[in-house]
Amino acid sequence: MQYDAILIRLGELFLKGKNKQRFIDRLFQTAKNKLAAFPELKLEKERDHFMVLLNGTDFEAVLKRLDLVFGIHSYALGTLCDSNMDAICETALPAAIRACGDGKSIKFESKRNWKKFELNSIEISQQVARYVGTHAPEGSIKFNVKQPDLAIRVFVKEHQTLIVSDVRQAAGGLPIGLNGRALLMLSGGLDSPVAGYYMMKRGLVVEGIHFESPPYTTARARQKVYDLAEKMAHYLPRGKMQVHMIPFTELQKAIFDHVPESYGMTVMRRMMYRVTENIANSRTIHLLANGESLGQVASQTPDSMWAINAVTNLPVIRPLACMDKVDIMETARKIDTYEISIRPFEDCCTVFVPKYPSTSPSLKKCEKYETFFDWAPLVEKCAQGVETVTIEAGKPIRLDADTTDEICSLL
């Protein structure tokens, strides 16, 4: 089945009051950028929806691109015809037969934007239903005006009419950029890319921060982060994601040299938050995010979160806090990060792992153990040594394979 047009319905923008039009303009531009690869398309912006005229373009390919745009509630797929009752009835007939092909019931609903049209909305629906009921093969149409399986909608405009016979869910959420920016603590694991996806879905531009400890972490671990960022970049309006790479080796070694082993993980996370806040402040970002899930590991118990979170004044969003791992994995597969995340290359959170990390750390003990070494200059050194990399969707960065193999062979 090939359609002529896609009517794009917007999501929660009706909540935005006087700012609504500005947000619609932002969403329209993002959709336009994502569809730039299809020169035959024509996009039209209406008061509360968009229209994509396909001009022969495969609609499935167009929907795949639009699925990367947050803020769209649903797609209404339809066929265009002239705005007269003969054309409307003749176009509606095959659409109704197809819709009822698997035993579904239908009804017609009409909306007349062109007020000079000869019939009102109710009369349009009644006349189309009569025509379909009269001309369809016997037994091929099942009407149900109260609880139909599908409502076939007729949108009458002055120059053309759209008959919608298929509605599909879109990505939902809010347009990216609506809520500012967030700095995401991006490891190479399953959770943080999924957390980034949900942050973007709620209208945030996400930048990543990654801690690496060479030679204990390898170039292949860095490659994982680049590849994960490339997948996430597809959702960003300009298709680019910035990742801040932090040299963490010296600080991480100092932590595990001076802090009791059971508190090593807790203090390490506190230091990561300090560095992250430093980078966020330097970029005027007022929100931190990570992939922590309540109770998943020792650093993600309520007591651990409290002890770790105490070092930052910035709000920390944890989109996965109450999600099951199975659900996180399902989303990772959906956004195509799963196979990258399970590559067996360690990040700095999985090296120097204490055998028995504290799951109920004391804040006072954390503060006491941090007096055992002069950590502040090391935190500053991490922030000063940041390397910012811009990852572009569709243009993955490939680290030199020979260098990668050479580093790995030394470990």
Coordinates of C-alpha atoms in Angstrom, one line a residue:
M1 CA 0.0 0.0 0.0
Q2 CA 1.4 3.4 -1.0
Y3 CA 0.0 6.6 0.5
D4 CA 0.1 10.1 -0.8
A5 CA 0.6 12.0 2.5
I6 CA 1.4 11.8 6.2
L7 CA -0.5 14.0 8.6
I8 CA 1.8 14.5 11.6
R9 CA 0.0 15.0 14.9
L10 CA 1.9 16.8 17.7
G11 CA 2.3 15.6 21.3
E12 CA 2.2 17.5 24.5
L13 CA 2.7 20.9 22.9
F14 CA -0.8 21.8 23.8
L15 CA 0.4 22.3 27.3
K16 CA 2.8 25.1 26.3
G17 CA 0.3 28.0 26.2
K18 CA 1.7 31.1 24.6
N19 CA 5.0 29.5 23.8
K20 CA 3.3 26.8 21.7
Q21 CA 4.1 28.3 18.3
R22 CA 7.8 28.7 19.1
F23 CA 8.0 25.0 20.0
I24 CA 6.0 24.0 16.9
D25 CA 8.5 26.0 14.8
R26 CA 11.4 24.2 16.4
L27 CA 9.8 20.8 15.9
F28 CA 9.0 21.6 12.2
Q29 CA 12.6 22.6 11.5
T30 CA 13.9 19.4 13.2
A31 CA 11.6 17.3 11.1
K32 CA 12.6 19.2 8.0
N33 CA 16.3 18.5 8.8
K34 CA 15.7 14.8 9.3
L35 CA 13.9 14.5 6.0
A36 CA 16.4 16.4 4.0
A37 CA 17.6 13.2 2.3
F38 CA 14.2 13.0 0.5
P39 CA 14.1 15.9 -2.0
E40 CA 10.7 14.9 -3.4
L41 CA 8.9 15.5 -0.2
K42 CA 7.0 18.7 0.5
L43 CA 6.3 19.7 4.1
E44 CA 3.5 22.0 5.1
K45 CA 3.0 23.5 8.5
E46 CA -0.5 24.0 9.8
R47 CA -1.7 25.5 13.0
D48 CA -1.6 22.3 15.1
H49 CA -0.1 19.7 12.7
F50 CA 2.2 19.1 9.8
M51 CA 1.5 17.6 6.5
V52 CA 4.2 15.6 4.5
L53 CA 3.3 15.2 0.8
L54 CA 5.1 12.1 -0.3
N55 CA 5.2 12.6 -4.1
G56 CA 6.0 8.9 -4.6
T57 CA 8.5 8.5 -1.8
D58 CA 8.3 5.3 0.2
F59 CA 6.4 6.2 3.3
E60 CA 8.1 3.5 5.5
A61 CA 11.5 5.1 4.8
V62 CA 10.0 8.5 5.8
L63 CA 8.5 7.2 9.0
K64 CA 11.8 5.6 9.9
R65 CA 13.4 9.1 9.8
L66 CA 10.5 10.7 11.6
D67 CA 10.8 8.2 14.4
L68 CA 14.0 10.0 15.4
V69 CA 12.1 13.2 16.1
F70 CA 10.6 13.6 19.6
G71 CA 7.5 15.7 20.0
I72 CA 5.4 13.8 17.4
H73 CA 2.4 11.9 18.8
S74 CA 1.2 9.9 15.8
Y75 CA 1.2 9.6 12.0
A76 CA -2.0 9.6 10.0
L77 CA -1.4 8.0 6.6
G78 CA -3.8 8.8 3.8
T79 CA -4.7 9.3 0.2
L80 CA -5.4 12.6 -1.5
C81 CA -8.2 13.5 -3.9
D82 CA -10.0 16.5 -5.2
S83 CA -12.4 18.3 -2.9
N84 CA -15.7 17.2 -4.3
M85 CA -18.0 14.5 -3.1
D86 CA -17.6 12.2 -6.2
A87 CA -13.8 12.1 -5.7
I88 CA -14.1 11.7 -2.0
C89 CA -16.5 8.8 -2.2
E90 CA -14.5 7.0 -4.9
T91 CA -11.3 7.3 -2.9
A92 CA -12.9 6.3 0.4
L93 CA -14.3 3.1 -1.1
P94 CA -11.0 1.1 -1.6
A95 CA -9.7 2.5 1.7
A96 CA -12.7 1.1 3.5
I97 CA -12.5 -2.3 1.8
R98 CA -8.8 -2.6 2.8
A99 CA -9.5 -1.5 6.4
C100 CA -12.2 -4.2 6.8
G101 CA -10.1 -6.9 5.0
D102 CA -9.1 -8.6 8.3
G103 CA -12.6 -8.4 9.9
K104 CA -12.3 -4.9 11.5
S105 CA -15.2 -2.6 11.8
I106 CA -15.1 1.0 10.7
K107 CA -16.9 4.3 10.8
F108 CA -16.3 7.6 8.9
E109 CA -15.4 10.9 10.7
S110 CA -15.1 14.1 8.7
K111 CA -13.5 17.5 9.4
R112 CA -14.3 20.4 7.1
N113 CA -11.6 23.1 7.2
W114 CA -13.0 24.6 4.0
K115 CA -16.3 26.1 5.3
K116 CA -17.6 26.9 1.8
F117 CA -17.8 23.1 1.0
E118 CA -21.3 22.0 0.0
L119 CA -21.9 19.8 3.0
N120 CA -21.1 20.0 6.7
S121 CA -18.9 17.5 8.5
I122 CA -21.7 15.2 9.6
E123 CA -23.3 15.2 6.1
I124 CA -19.9 14.3 4.5
S125 CA -19.5 11.3 6.8
Q126 CA -23.1 10.1 6.1
Q127 CA -22.8 10.5 2.4
V128 CA -19.5 8.7 2.2
A129 CA -20.8 5.8 4.3
R130 CA -23.9 5.5 2.1
Y131 CA -21.7 5.3 -1.0
V132 CA -19.3 2.8 0.5
G133 CA -22.2 0.6 1.8
T134 CA -23.9 0.7 -1.6
H135 CA -20.8 0.1 -3.8
A136 CA -18.6 -2.3 -1.8
P137 CA -18.9 -6.0 -2.5
E138 CA -21.4 -7.8 -0.3
G139 CA -20.0 -8.7 3.1
S140 CA -16.8 -6.7 2.7
I141 CA -17.7 -3.8 4.9
K142 CA -18.5 -3.9 8.6
F143 CA -19.8 -0.6 10.1
N144 CA -19.8 0.2 13.9
V145 CA -20.5 3.8 14.7
K146 CA -20.2 3.4 18.4
Q147 CA -17.1 1.3 18.9
P148 CA -15.3 0.8 15.6
D149 CA -11.9 -0.8 15.3
L150 CA -10.9 2.0 13.0
A151 CA -12.2 5.5 12.2
I152 CA -11.5 6.5 8.6
R153 CA -11.1 10.2 8.7
V154 CA -11.9 12.7 5.9
F155 CA -10.2 16.0 6.0
V156 CA -11.7 18.5 3.5
K157 CA -9.6 21.5 2.5
E158 CA -10.2 23.9 -0.4
H159 CA -7.7 22.4 -2.8
Q160 CA -7.6 18.8 -1.8
T161 CA -9.0 16.2 0.6
L162 CA -7.1 13.7 2.7
I163 CA -8.7 10.3 3.5
V164 CA -6.8 8.7 6.4
S165 CA -7.1 4.9 6.8
D166 CA -4.0 4.1 8.9
V167 CA -2.7 5.7 12.1
R168 CA 0.6 4.7 13.7
Q169 CA 2.3 5.8 17.0
A170 CA 5.3 8.0 16.8
A171 CA 8.2 8.6 19.3
G172 CA 6.2 10.9 21.5
G173 CA 7.9 13.2 24.0
L174 CA 8.9 16.8 23.6
P175 CA 11.1 18.5 20.9
I176 CA 14.8 18.3 21.8
G177 CA 16.0 21.7 23.1
L178 CA 12.7 22.6 24.7
N179 CA 14.2 21.9 28.2
G180 CA 17.7 23.0 27.7
R181 CA 20.8 20.8 28.1
A182 CA 22.0 18.0 30.4
L183 CA 25.4 16.4 31.0
L184 CA 25.0 12.6 30.8
M185 CA 27.6 10.4 32.6
L186 CA 28.1 8.0 29.7
S187 CA 29.9 4.7 30.4
G188 CA 30.2 1.9 27.9
G189 CA 27.4 -0.1 29.5
L190 CA 23.8 -0.7 28.7
D191 CA 22.2 1.8 31.0
S192 CA 23.6 5.2 30.3
P193 CA 22.8 5.4 26.6
V194 CA 19.2 4.4 27.4
A195 CA 19.1 7.1 30.1
G196 CA 20.3 9.5 27.4
Y197 CA 17.5 8.4 25.1
Y198 CA 14.9 9.2 27.7
M199 CA 16.5 12.5 28.5
M200 CA 16.4 13.5 24.9
K201 CA 12.8 12.3 24.7
R202 CA 11.9 14.9 27.4
G203 CA 13.3 17.7 25.3
L204 CA 16.9 17.9 26.5
V205 CA 20.0 18.3 24.4
V206 CA 22.4 15.7 25.9
E207 CA 26.2 16.0 26.0
G208 CA 28.2 13.0 27.3
I209 CA 31.0 12.8 29.8
H210 CA 33.1 9.7 29.9
F211 CA 35.9 8.7 32.4
E212 CA 38.7 6.6 31.1
S213 CA 41.8 5.2 32.8
P214 CA 44.4 4.1 30.3
P215 CA 46.2 1.8 30.2
Y216 CA 43.7 0.0 32.4
T217 CA 41.0 0.9 30.0
T218 CA 41.7 0.3 26.3
A219 CA 41.2 2.2 23.1
R220 CA 38.4 -0.3 22.3
A221 CA 36.5 1.0 25.4
R222 CA 36.8 4.5 23.9
Q223 CA 35.6 3.1 20.6
K224 CA 32.5 1.8 22.4
V225 CA 31.7 5.3 23.7
Y226 CA 32.2 6.8 20.3
D227 CA 29.9 4.3 18.7
L228 CA 27.2 4.7 21.4
A229 CA 27.3 8.5 21.0
E230 CA 26.9 8.0 17.2
K231 CA 23.7 6.1 17.8
M232 CA 22.4 8.8 20.2
A233 CA 23.4 11.6 17.8
H234 CA 20.7 10.5 15.3
Y235 CA 18.1 11.9 17.7
L236 CA 19.7 15.3 18.1
P237 CA 18.3 18.0 15.9
R238 CA 21.6 18.6 14.1
G239 CA 22.8 15.0 14.3
K240 CA 25.8 15.8 16.4
M241 CA 26.7 14.9 20.0
Q242 CA 29.5 16.2 22.1
V243 CA 31.4 13.8 24.4
H244 CA 33.9 15.1 27.0
M245 CA 36.6 12.5 27.6
I246 CA 38.1 12.7 31.1
P247 CA 41.6 11.4 32.0
F248 CA 40.8 9.6 35.2
T249 CA 43.8 7.3 35.8
E250 CA 45.8 9.4 38.3
L251 CA 42.8 10.2 40.5
Q252 CA 41.4 6.7 40.4
K253 CA 44.7 5.2 41.5
A254 CA 45.0 7.7 44.3
I255 CA 41.5 6.8 45.5
F256 CA 42.3 3.1 45.7
D257 CA 45.7 3.7 47.2
H258 CA 44.4 5.8 50.1
V259 CA 40.7 4.9 50.8
P260 CA 39.6 1.6 52.5
E261 CA 38.7 -0.9 49.8
S262 CA 35.0 -1.2 50.8
Y263 CA 34.6 2.6 50.3
G264 CA 36.7 2.8 47.1
M265 CA 33.6 2.7 44.8
T266 CA 31.7 5.2 46.7
V267 CA 34.5 7.7 46.9
M268 CA 35.3 7.1 43.2
R269 CA 31.7 8.0 42.3
R270 CA 31.9 11.1 44.5
M271 CA 35.0 12.2 42.6
M272 CA 33.3 11.6 39.3
Y273 CA 30.4 13.8 40.3
R274 CA 32.8 16.6 41.3
V275 CA 34.5 16.4 37.9
T276 CA 31.2 16.3 36.1
E277 CA 29.9 19.3 38.0
N278 CA 33.1 21.2 37.1
I279 CA 32.6 20.4 33.4
A280 CA 28.9 21.3 33.6
N281 CA 29.6 24.6 35.2
S282 CA 32.2 25.4 32.5
R283 CA 29.5 24.8 29.8
T284 CA 26.6 26.5 31.6
I285 CA 24.8 23.2 32.0
H286 CA 22.5 23.0 35.0
L287 CA 21.4 19.4 35.0
L288 CA 23.3 16.1 35.4
A289 CA 22.0 12.7 34.4
N290 CA 23.1 9.1 34.6
G291 CA 21.9 5.5 34.0
E292 CA 21.6 4.5 37.7
S293 CA 18.8 2.1 38.5
L294 CA 17.8 1.7 42.1
G295 CA 19.4 -1.4 43.7
Q296 CA 21.2 -2.6 40.6
V297 CA 24.7 -2.4 42.0
A298 CA 26.4 -1.3 45.3
S299 CA 26.7 2.3 44.2
Q300 CA 23.0 2.5 43.4
T301 CA 21.4 1.7 46.8
P302 CA 19.5 4.6 48.5
D303 CA 22.3 5.0 51.0
S304 CA 25.0 5.0 48.3
M305 CA 23.0 7.5 46.2
W306 CA 22.7 9.8 49.2
A307 CA 26.4 9.6 50.1
I308 CA 27.5 10.1 46.4
N309 CA 24.9 12.8 45.5
A310 CA 26.0 14.9 48.5
V311 CA 29.0 16.4 46.6
T312 CA 27.0 18.2 43.9
N313 CA 24.7 21.1 44.1
L314 CA 23.2 20.4 40.6
P315 CA 20.0 18.3 40.2
V316 CA 20.7 14.8 39.0
I317 CA 18.1 13.1 36.8
R318 CA 18.0 9.3 36.8
P319 CA 15.5 8.2 34.1
L320 CA 16.1 4.5 34.8
A321 CA 15.8 4.6 38.6
C322 CA 12.7 2.5 38.7
M323 CA 13.1 0.4 35.6
D324 CA 13.8 -3.3 35.5
K325 CA 16.9 -4.4 33.7
V326 CA 14.9 -6.4 31.2
D327 CA 13.0 -3.2 30.2
I328 CA 16.3 -1.3 29.9
M329 CA 17.7 -4.0 27.6
E330 CA 14.6 -3.9 25.5
T331 CA 15.0 -0.2 25.0
A332 CA 18.7 -0.6 24.2
R333 CA 17.8 -3.0 21.4
K334 CA 15.2 -0.5 20.2
I335 CA 17.7 2.3 19.9
D336 CA 20.4 0.0 18.5
T337 CA 22.9 0.4 21.3
Y338 CA 22.6 -3.1 22.8
E339 CA 25.2 -4.9 20.7
I340 CA 27.7 -2.0 21.2
S341 CA 27.2 -2.0 25.0
I342 CA 27.8 -5.7 25.4
R343 CA 31.2 -5.6 23.8
P344 CA 33.6 -7.1 26.4
F345 CA 35.9 -4.1 27.0
E346 CA 36.1 -2.6 30.5
D347 CA 35.5 1.0 31.4
C348 CA 36.9 2.7 34.5
C349 CA 34.0 1.6 36.6
T350 CA 34.8 -2.0 36.2
V351 CA 38.5 -1.8 37.0
F352 CA 39.8 -1.7 40.6
V353 CA 36.4 -3.2 41.6
P354 CA 36.4 -3.8 45.4
K355 CA 35.6 -7.4 46.4
Y356 CA 33.1 -6.3 49.0
P357 CA 31.9 -2.7 48.3
S358 CA 29.8 -1.0 50.9
T359 CA 26.1 -1.0 50.0
S360 CA 25.3 1.3 53.0
P361 CA 28.1 3.8 53.1
S362 CA 28.3 6.5 55.8
L363 CA 28.6 10.1 54.6
K364 CA 30.8 10.9 57.6
K365 CA 33.2 8.1 56.7
C366 CA 33.3 9.2 53.1
E367 CA 34.3 12.6 54.2
K368 CA 36.9 11.2 56.6
Y369 CA 38.5 8.9 54.1
E370 CA 38.7 11.7 51.6
T371 CA 41.0 13.6 54.0
F372 CA 43.5 10.8 53.6
F373 CA 44.8 12.3 50.3
D374 CA 44.8 15.7 48.5
W375 CA 42.1 15.0 46.0
A376 CA 41.2 18.6 45.0
P377 CA 44.2 19.2 42.6
L378 CA 43.6 15.8 41.0
V379 CA 39.9 16.7 40.4
E380 CA 41.0 20.0 38.8
K381 CA 43.6 18.1 36.7
C382 CA 40.9 15.8 35.4
A383 CA 38.7 18.8 34.4
Q384 CA 41.7 20.6 32.8
G385 CA 42.6 17.6 30.8
V386 CA 39.2 17.1 29.2
E387 CA 39.1 16.3 25.5
T388 CA 35.9 17.2 23.8
V389 CA 34.9 15.1 20.8
T390 CA 32.0 15.8 18.4
I391 CA 30.4 12.7 17.1
E392 CA 28.2 13.0 14.0
A393 CA 25.3 10.7 13.1
G394 CA 26.1 8.5 10.2
K395 CA 29.8 9.3 10.4
P396 CA 31.3 7.1 13.0
I397 CA 34.8 7.8 14.2
R398 CA 37.1 4.8 13.8
L399 CA 40.1 4.7 16.1
D400 CA 43.3 3.4 14.5
A401 CA 43.0 -0.4 14.5
D402 CA 46.7 -1.0 14.7
T403 CA 47.1 1.3 17.7
T404 CA 44.1 -0.3 19.4
D405 CA 45.5 -3.8 18.9
E406 CA 49.0 -2.7 20.1
I407 CA 47.5 -1.2 23.3
C408 CA 45.4 -4.2 24.0
S409 CA 48.4 -6.5 23.5
L410 CA 50.3 -4.8 26.3
L411 CA 47.6 -5.5 28.9

